[in-house]
mmCIF file of C-alpha atoms in Angstrom:
data_model
loop_
_atom_site.group_PDB
_atom_site.id
_atom_site.type_symbol
_atom_site.label_atom_id
_atom_site.label_comp_id
_atom_site.label_asym_id
_atom_site.label_seq_id
_atom_site.Cartn_x
_atom_site.Cartn_y
_atom_site.Cartn_z
ATOM 1 C CA MET A 1 -5.648 -15.779 -7.937
ATOM 2 C CA THR A 2 -8.062 -12.722 -7.921
ATOM 3 C CA LEU A 3 -6.775 -9.160 -8.159
ATOM 4 C CA ILE A 4 -7.752 -8.319 -4.509
ATOM 5 C CA ASN A 5 -5.883 -11.602 -3.164
ATOM 6 C CA THR A 6 -3.006 -10.574 -5.227
ATOM 7 C CA CYS A 7 -2.920 -7.005 -3.904
ATOM 8 C CA ILE A 8 -3.333 -8.181 -0.188
ATOM 9 C CA LEU A 9 -0.396 -10.639 -0.618
ATOM 10 C CA MET A 10 1.850 -8.151 -2.223
ATOM 11 C CA LEU A 11 0.883 -5.703 0.692
ATOM 12 C CA PHE A 12 1.687 -8.246 3.268
ATOM 13 C CA LEU A 13 5.203 -8.833 1.628
ATOM 14 C CA GLN A 14 6.034 -5.029 1.192
ATOM 15 C CA PRO A 15 8.145 -5.107 4.520
ATOM 16 C CA LEU A 16 10.191 -8.046 3.511
ATOM 17 C CA PHE A 17 10.915 -6.409 0.001
ATOM 18 C CA VAL A 18 12.026 -3.409 1.821
ATOM 19 C CA TYR A 19 14.380 -5.383 3.943
ATOM 20 C CA LEU A 20 15.721 -7.234 0.931
ATOM 21 C CA ALA A 21 16.265 -4.066 -1.066
ATOM 22 C CA LEU A 22 17.730 -1.712 1.492
ATOM 23 C CA PHE A 23 19.046 -3.865 4.271
ATOM 24 C CA LYS A 24 20.510 -7.255 2.958
ATOM 25 C CA GLN A 25 23.859 -7.059 2.195
ATOM 26 C CA SER A 26 24.693 -7.638 -1.609
ATOM 27 C CA LYS A 27 26.882 -10.487 -2.951
ATOM 28 C CA HIS A 28 29.279 -8.088 -4.128
ATOM 29 C CA SER A 29 31.093 -5.680 -1.788
ATOM 30 C CA ILE A 30 29.533 -2.185 -1.889
ATOM 31 C CA GLU A 31 30.137 1.127 -0.249
ATOM 32 C CA PRO A 32 27.811 2.203 2.392
ATOM 33 C CA LYS A 33 24.746 4.171 1.191
ATOM 34 C CA SER A 34 25.423 2.987 -2.369
ATOM 35 C CA SER A 35 22.591 2.825 -5.059
ATOM 36 C CA LEU A 36 20.619 -0.385 -5.083
ATOM 37 C CA ASP A 37 22.313 -2.915 -7.399
ATOM 38 C CA ASN A 38 21.411 -6.606 -6.649
ATOM 39 C CA GLU A 39 18.717 -8.785 -7.541
ATOM 40 C CA ASP A 40 16.900 -8.537 -4.270
ATOM 41 C CA SER A 41 15.971 -4.914 -5.072
ATOM 42 C CA MET A 42 13.599 -5.858 -7.823
ATOM 43 C CA PHE A 43 11.282 -7.187 -5.532
ATOM 44 C CA LEU A 44 10.119 -3.953 -4.294
ATOM 45 C CA PHE A 45 8.787 -3.066 -7.667
ATOM 46 C CA ILE A 46 7.389 -6.271 -8.970
ATOM 47 C CA ALA A 47 3.892 -5.251 -8.065
ATOM 48 C CA PRO A 48 2.811 -2.951 -11.003
ATOM 49 C CA GLY A 49 4.136 -5.717 -13.369
ATOM 50 C CA LEU A 50 1.857 -8.107 -12.063
ATOM 51 C CA SER A 51 -1.025 -6.082 -13.753
ATOM 52 C CA VAL A 52 -0.260 -7.745 -17.122
ATOM 53 C CA PHE A 53 -1.973 -10.758 -15.825
ATOM 54 C CA TYR A 54 -5.341 -9.132 -15.435
ATOM 55 C CA LEU A 55 -5.892 -7.751 -19.069
ATOM 56 C CA ASP A 56 -9.848 -7.610 -18.637
ATOM 57 C CA GLN A 57 -9.302 -5.070 -15.954
ATOM 58 C CA PHE A 58 -5.897 -3.926 -16.712
ATOM 59 C CA TRP A 59 -6.359 -0.245 -15.665
ATOM 60 C CA VAL A 60 -7.800 -1.086 -12.331
ATOM 61 C CA ALA A 61 -5.067 -3.770 -11.573
ATOM 62 C CA LEU A 62 -2.388 -1.162 -12.362
ATOM 63 C CA LEU A 63 -4.214 1.388 -10.021
ATOM 64 C CA TYR A 64 -4.139 -1.366 -7.204
ATOM 65 C CA LEU A 65 -0.958 -2.781 -7.673
ATOM 66 C CA GLY A 66 0.651 0.495 -8.355
ATOM 67 C CA SER A 67 -0.573 1.844 -5.150
ATOM 68 C CA VAL A 68 0.857 -1.237 -3.303
ATOM 69 C CA CYS A 69 4.200 -0.527 -4.787
ATOM 70 C CA LEU A 70 4.011 3.184 -3.831
ATOM 71 C CA LEU A 71 3.142 2.132 -0.197
ATOM 72 C CA GLY A 72 6.251 0.038 -0.327
ATOM 73 C CA VAL A 73 8.499 2.885 -1.812
ATOM 74 C CA LEU A 74 7.248 5.238 0.796
ATOM 75 C CA LEU A 75 8.160 2.601 3.716
ATOM 76 C CA ALA A 76 11.508 2.237 2.072
ATOM 77 C CA LYS A 77 12.153 6.140 2.169
ATOM 78 C CA ILE A 78 11.082 6.396 5.856
ATOM 79 C CA VAL A 79 13.702 3.615 6.847
ATOM 80 C CA GLU A 80 16.367 4.609 4.057
ATOM 81 C CA SER A 81 18.464 6.619 6.815
ATOM 82 C CA LYS A 82 18.945 3.548 8.757
ATOM 83 C CA ALA A 83 19.418 1.263 5.721
ATOM 84 C CA ASN A 84 22.711 -0.114 4.208
ATOM 85 C CA LYS A 85 21.646 1.080 0.762
ATOM 86 C CA ARG A 86 19.722 4.198 -0.536
ATOM 87 C CA LEU A 87 16.804 4.459 -3.085
ATOM 88 C CA THR A 88 16.831 6.715 -6.143
ATOM 89 C CA ARG A 89 14.643 7.834 -8.841
ATOM 90 C CA ASP A 90 16.557 5.838 -11.427
ATOM 91 C CA ASP A 91 16.386 2.690 -9.466
ATOM 92 C CA SER A 92 12.619 3.109 -9.114
ATOM 93 C CA ILE A 93 12.096 3.792 -12.790
ATOM 94 C CA GLY A 94 14.508 1.073 -14.178
ATOM 95 C CA PHE A 95 13.059 -1.802 -11.734
ATOM 96 C CA VAL A 96 9.557 -0.812 -12.588
ATOM 97 C CA VAL A 97 10.165 -1.054 -16.254
ATOM 98 C CA ALA A 98 12.066 -4.361 -15.881
ATOM 99 C CA SER A 99 9.186 -5.847 -13.996
ATOM 100 C CA PHE A 100 6.794 -5.249 -16.956
ATOM 101 C CA ILE A 101 9.109 -6.492 -19.241
ATOM 102 C CA PHE A 102 9.648 -9.732 -17.092
ATOM 103 C CA PHE A 103 6.019 -10.440 -16.441
ATOM 104 C CA GLY A 104 5.268 -9.457 -20.118
ATOM 105 C CA ILE A 105 7.601 -12.135 -21.210
ATOM 106 C CA ILE A 106 6.054 -14.732 -18.744
ATOM 107 C CA LYS A 107 2.657 -13.774 -19.981
ATOM 108 C CA LEU A 108 3.733 -14.311 -23.882
ATOM 109 C CA ILE A 109 5.195 -17.741 -22.863
ATOM 110 C CA ILE A 110 1.905 -18.495 -21.228
ATOM 111 C CA VAL A 111 -0.050 -17.477 -24.319
ATOM 112 C CA ALA A 112 2.038 -19.287 -26.604
ATOM 113 C CA THR A 113 2.004 -22.366 -24.641
ATOM 114 C CA ALA A 114 -1.954 -22.298 -24.650
ATOM 115 C CA TYR A 115 -2.252 -21.680 -28.196
ATOM 116 C CA PHE A 116 -0.031 -24.644 -29.306
ATOM 117 C CA PHE A 117 -1.217 -27.221 -26.564
ATOM 118 C CA THR A 118 -4.808 -26.344 -25.981
ATOM 119 C CA ASP A 119 -7.845 -26.640 -28.356
ATOM 120 C CA ASP A 120 -9.261 -23.201 -27.228
ATOM 121 C CA SER A 121 -6.411 -20.984 -26.333
ATOM 122 C CA THR A 122 -8.753 -17.948 -25.530
ATOM 123 C CA HIS A 123 -10.989 -20.046 -23.089
ATOM 124 C CA ALA A 124 -7.844 -21.558 -21.380
ATOM 125 C CA ILE A 125 -5.924 -18.276 -20.906
ATOM 126 C CA THR A 126 -8.888 -16.556 -19.418
ATOM 127 C CA GLN A 127 -9.714 -19.461 -17.188
ATOM 128 C CA ASN A 128 -6.260 -19.830 -16.062
ATOM 129 C CA LEU A 129 -5.197 -16.119 -15.415
ATOM 130 C CA ASN A 130 -8.679 -14.837 -14.334
ATOM 131 C CA PRO A 131 -10.366 -17.789 -12.577
ATOM 132 C CA ALA A 132 -12.861 -15.442 -10.776
ATOM 133 C CA GLU A 133 -13.500 -12.552 -13.040
ATOM 134 C CA GLU A 134 -14.593 -9.315 -11.416
ATOM 135 C CA PRO A 135 -17.018 -6.968 -13.109
ATOM 136 C CA SER A 136 -15.607 -4.055 -14.820
ATOM 137 C CA LEU A 137 -16.820 -0.440 -14.331
ATOM 138 C CA THR A 138 -16.841 2.358 -16.822
ATOM 139 C CA ILE A 139 -14.729 5.503 -15.915
ATOM 140 C CA SER A 140 -17.594 7.655 -15.170
ATOM 141 C CA GLN A 141 -19.140 4.947 -12.762
ATOM 142 C CA MET A 142 -15.714 4.720 -11.016
ATOM 143 C CA PHE A 143 -15.460 8.279 -10.103
ATOM 144 C CA SER A 144 -19.164 9.061 -9.542
ATOM 145 C CA VAL A 145 -19.747 10.487 -5.882
ATOM 146 C CA ASP A 146 -22.382 7.619 -4.935
ATOM 147 C CA TYR A 147 -19.870 4.948 -5.880
ATOM 148 C CA LEU A 148 -16.692 6.435 -4.160
ATOM 149 C CA TYR A 149 -18.424 7.002 -1.135
ATOM 150 C CA SER A 150 -20.026 3.380 -1.072
ATOM 151 C CA GLN A 151 -16.427 2.308 -1.516
ATOM 152 C CA PHE A 152 -14.556 4.557 0.916
ATOM 153 C CA LYS A 153 -17.120 5.186 3.635
ATOM 154 C CA PRO A 154 -14.873 4.116 6.369
ATOM 155 C CA THR A 155 -12.180 6.623 4.913
ATOM 156 C CA VAL A 156 -14.811 9.325 4.909
ATOM 157 C CA TYR A 157 -15.559 8.907 8.530
ATOM 158 C CA PHE A 158 -11.775 8.464 9.402
ATOM 159 C CA LEU A 159 -11.099 11.767 7.596
ATOM 160 C CA ALA A 160 -13.870 13.501 9.711
ATOM 161 C CA LEU A 161 -12.302 12.130 12.923
ATOM 162 C CA MET A 162 -9.012 13.447 11.868
ATOM 163 C CA VAL A 163 -10.526 16.791 11.165
ATOM 164 C CA VAL A 164 -12.080 16.808 14.831
ATOM 165 C CA THR A 165 -8.952 15.914 16.233
ATOM 166 C CA LEU A 166 -7.136 18.707 14.699
ATOM 167 C CA VAL A 167 -9.595 21.158 15.549
ATOM 168 C CA LEU A 168 -9.716 19.802 19.102
ATOM 169 C CA LYS A 169 -5.885 20.316 19.203
ATOM 170 C CA ILE A 170 -5.957 23.888 17.981
ATOM 171 C CA ILE A 171 -8.647 24.698 20.603
ATOM 172 C CA GLU A 172 -6.520 23.180 23.468
ATOM 173 C CA HIS A 173 -3.493 25.213 22.146
ATOM 174 C CA LYS A 174 -5.282 28.397 21.929
ATOM 175 C CA PHE A 175 -6.947 28.318 25.273
ATOM 176 C CA SER A 176 -3.812 26.640 26.958
ATOM 177 C CA LEU A 177 -6.132 23.642 27.912
ATOM 178 C CA LYS A 178 -4.436 20.121 28.922
ATOM 179 C CA ASP A 179 -4.162 18.111 25.496
ATOM 180 C CA ALA A 180 -5.179 14.723 27.092
ATOM 181 C CA LEU A 181 -8.237 14.285 25.077
ATOM 182 C CA SER A 182 -6.718 15.159 21.563
ATOM 183 C CA GLY A 183 -3.690 12.995 22.294
ATOM 184 C CA ILE A 184 -6.254 10.062 22.948
ATOM 185 C CA LEU A 185 -7.889 10.714 19.700
ATOM 186 C CA ILE A 186 -4.707 10.745 17.711
ATOM 187 C CA MET A 187 -3.729 7.406 19.294
ATOM 188 C CA LEU A 188 -7.211 6.002 18.267
ATOM 189 C CA CYS A 189 -6.928 7.360 14.818
ATOM 190 C CA ALA A 190 -3.539 5.768 14.445
ATOM 191 C CA LEU A 191 -5.161 2.513 15.083
ATOM 192 C CA LEU A 192 -8.204 3.090 13.075
ATOM 193 C CA ALA A 193 -6.358 4.242 10.158
ATOM 194 C CA GLY A 194 -5.498 0.432 9.647
ATOM 195 C CA ILE A 195 -8.561 -1.280 10.935
ATOM 196 C CA SER A 196 -11.283 1.002 9.418
ATOM 197 C CA PRO A 197 -10.598 -0.316 5.868
ATOM 198 C CA LEU A 198 -11.729 -3.640 6.760
ATOM 199 C CA PHE A 199 -15.216 -2.494 6.952
ATOM 200 C CA GLY A 200 -14.990 -0.959 3.533
ATOM 201 C CA ASP A 201 -15.330 -2.399 -0.158
ATOM 202 C CA ALA A 202 -12.015 -0.813 -1.234
ATOM 203 C CA PHE A 203 -9.597 -2.133 1.401
ATOM 204 C CA ILE A 204 -6.429 -1.598 -0.491
ATOM 205 C CA LEU A 205 -7.108 2.118 -1.509
ATOM 206 C CA GLY A 206 -8.693 2.773 1.602
ATOM 207 C CA LEU A 207 -5.586 1.683 3.658
ATOM 208 C CA ILE A 208 -3.373 4.062 1.466
ATOM 209 C CA ALA A 209 -5.644 6.854 1.838
ATOM 210 C CA ASN A 210 -5.847 6.460 5.591
ATOM 211 C CA PHE A 211 -2.107 6.214 5.980
ATOM 212 C CA PHE A 212 -1.776 9.636 4.040
ATOM 213 C CA ILE A 213 -4.682 11.182 5.964
ATOM 214 C CA PHE A 214 -3.190 10.093 9.447
ATOM 215 C CA PHE A 215 0.336 11.203 8.025
ATOM 216 C CA ILE A 216 -0.796 14.825 7.295
ATOM 217 C CA PHE A 217 -3.020 15.664 10.163
ATOM 218 C CA CYS A 218 -0.768 13.976 12.767
ATOM 219 C CA SER A 219 2.107 16.089 11.512
ATOM 220 C CA MET A 220 0.038 19.091 11.837
ATOM 221 C CA CYS A 221 -0.995 18.251 15.418
ATOM 222 C CA ILE A 222 2.691 17.551 16.317
ATOM 223 C CA GLU A 223 3.760 20.883 14.987
ATOM 224 C CA ILE A 224 1.190 22.517 17.235
ATOM 225 C CA ASP A 225 2.650 20.765 19.905
ATOM 226 C CA LYS A 226 6.215 21.778 19.127
ATOM 227 C CA ILE A 227 5.031 25.537 19.413
ATOM 228 C CA ALA A 228 4.486 24.972 23.084
ATOM 229 C CA ASP A 229 6.957 22.486 23.720
ATOM 230 C CA ALA A 230 10.191 21.846 21.393
ATOM 231 C CA SER A 231 10.366 18.309 22.581
ATOM 232 C CA GLY A 232 6.701 17.759 21.885
ATOM 233 C CA GLY A 233 7.244 15.889 18.644
ATOM 234 C CA ALA A 234 9.124 13.072 20.434
ATOM 235 C CA ILE A 235 5.613 11.250 21.121
ATOM 236 C CA ALA A 236 5.708 10.964 17.166
ATOM 237 C CA PHE A 237 7.520 7.614 17.695
ATOM 238 C CA LEU A 238 4.688 6.207 19.569
ATOM 239 C CA TYR A 239 2.004 7.426 17.143
ATOM 240 C CA GLY A 240 4.063 5.789 14.357
ATOM 241 C CA TYR A 241 4.386 2.539 16.157
ATOM 242 C CA ILE A 242 0.496 2.356 16.987
ATOM 243 C CA LEU A 243 -0.091 3.280 13.245
ATOM 244 C CA MET A 244 2.119 0.408 11.890
ATOM 245 C CA MET A 245 0.587 -2.076 14.659
ATOM 246 C CA GLY A 246 -2.840 -1.393 13.270
ATOM 247 C CA LEU A 247 -1.830 -1.564 9.466
ATOM 248 C CA GLY A 248 -0.007 -5.113 10.334
ATOM 249 C CA PHE A 249 -3.101 -6.333 12.042
ATOM 250 C CA SER A 250 -5.543 -5.422 9.458
ATOM 251 C CA VAL A 251 -3.483 -6.704 6.538
ATOM 252 C CA ILE A 252 -3.011 -10.150 8.343
ATOM 253 C CA CYS A 253 -6.853 -10.155 9.172
ATOM 254 C CA LYS A 254 -7.725 -9.386 5.430
ATOM 255 C CA PHE A 255 -5.282 -11.933 4.128
ATOM 256 C CA VAL A 256 -6.672 -14.665 6.454
ATOM 257 C CA TYR A 257 -10.265 -13.692 5.611
ATOM 258 C CA GLU A 258 -9.520 -13.721 1.923
ATOM 259 C CA VAL A 259 -7.661 -17.051 1.817
ATOM 260 C CA PHE A 260 -9.813 -19.152 4.300
ATOM 261 C CA PHE A 261 -13.101 -17.620 4.213
ATOM 262 C CA SER A 262 -13.970 -16.053 0.747
#
């Protein structure tokens, strides 16, 4: 499985992992809001450990899969107040380390098996674990302006739209105008946050970047609404709902495309 397919699959499974980690009752009786202590919790942190299967592009794989894990942890923190268990920093560090150890042992077993039962172990390992190698880039190439723009072009446009929305919200508040237009733009941005990365070359990172961009700018717009009306933040639930619908639709579309059409 290629790196991008692995990332999409893990991203698609994050809500399930959050449910298993925080909401599913443990086999052992636990007190409400206790720390994670069952085997289901590790699923939330397995993504970074999968990078050991992509040694030819380990740091890129660690960046992508670590970002997916971070997004799952963020989702877990958002719903933690309604969950049966709580997520602590020690749990996060412990499960991530355990993930690397677990998949590292599996990798060693695969390497040992290939060494003893194949004529060309190196070729077998490379072909089994990396069936479709992706070209590696140097650090300078990865962080060049031209490369970043080509990869994150939809995110740049999305950021510009969020800036325009915030400026419009400020103007409406300053001159006591109706905020219908800015409200429509925020709902549009909530939808585009998930959909726009489909048109770029860095889907996973673009999705995560859009999520944080929308969260920051939408929070500022809501704070402006609260100045004029203390109940103005109630519409945040609607924005969040549209955002999650857009993210879910985007992930499903990308997963279907990668599995059936790529």
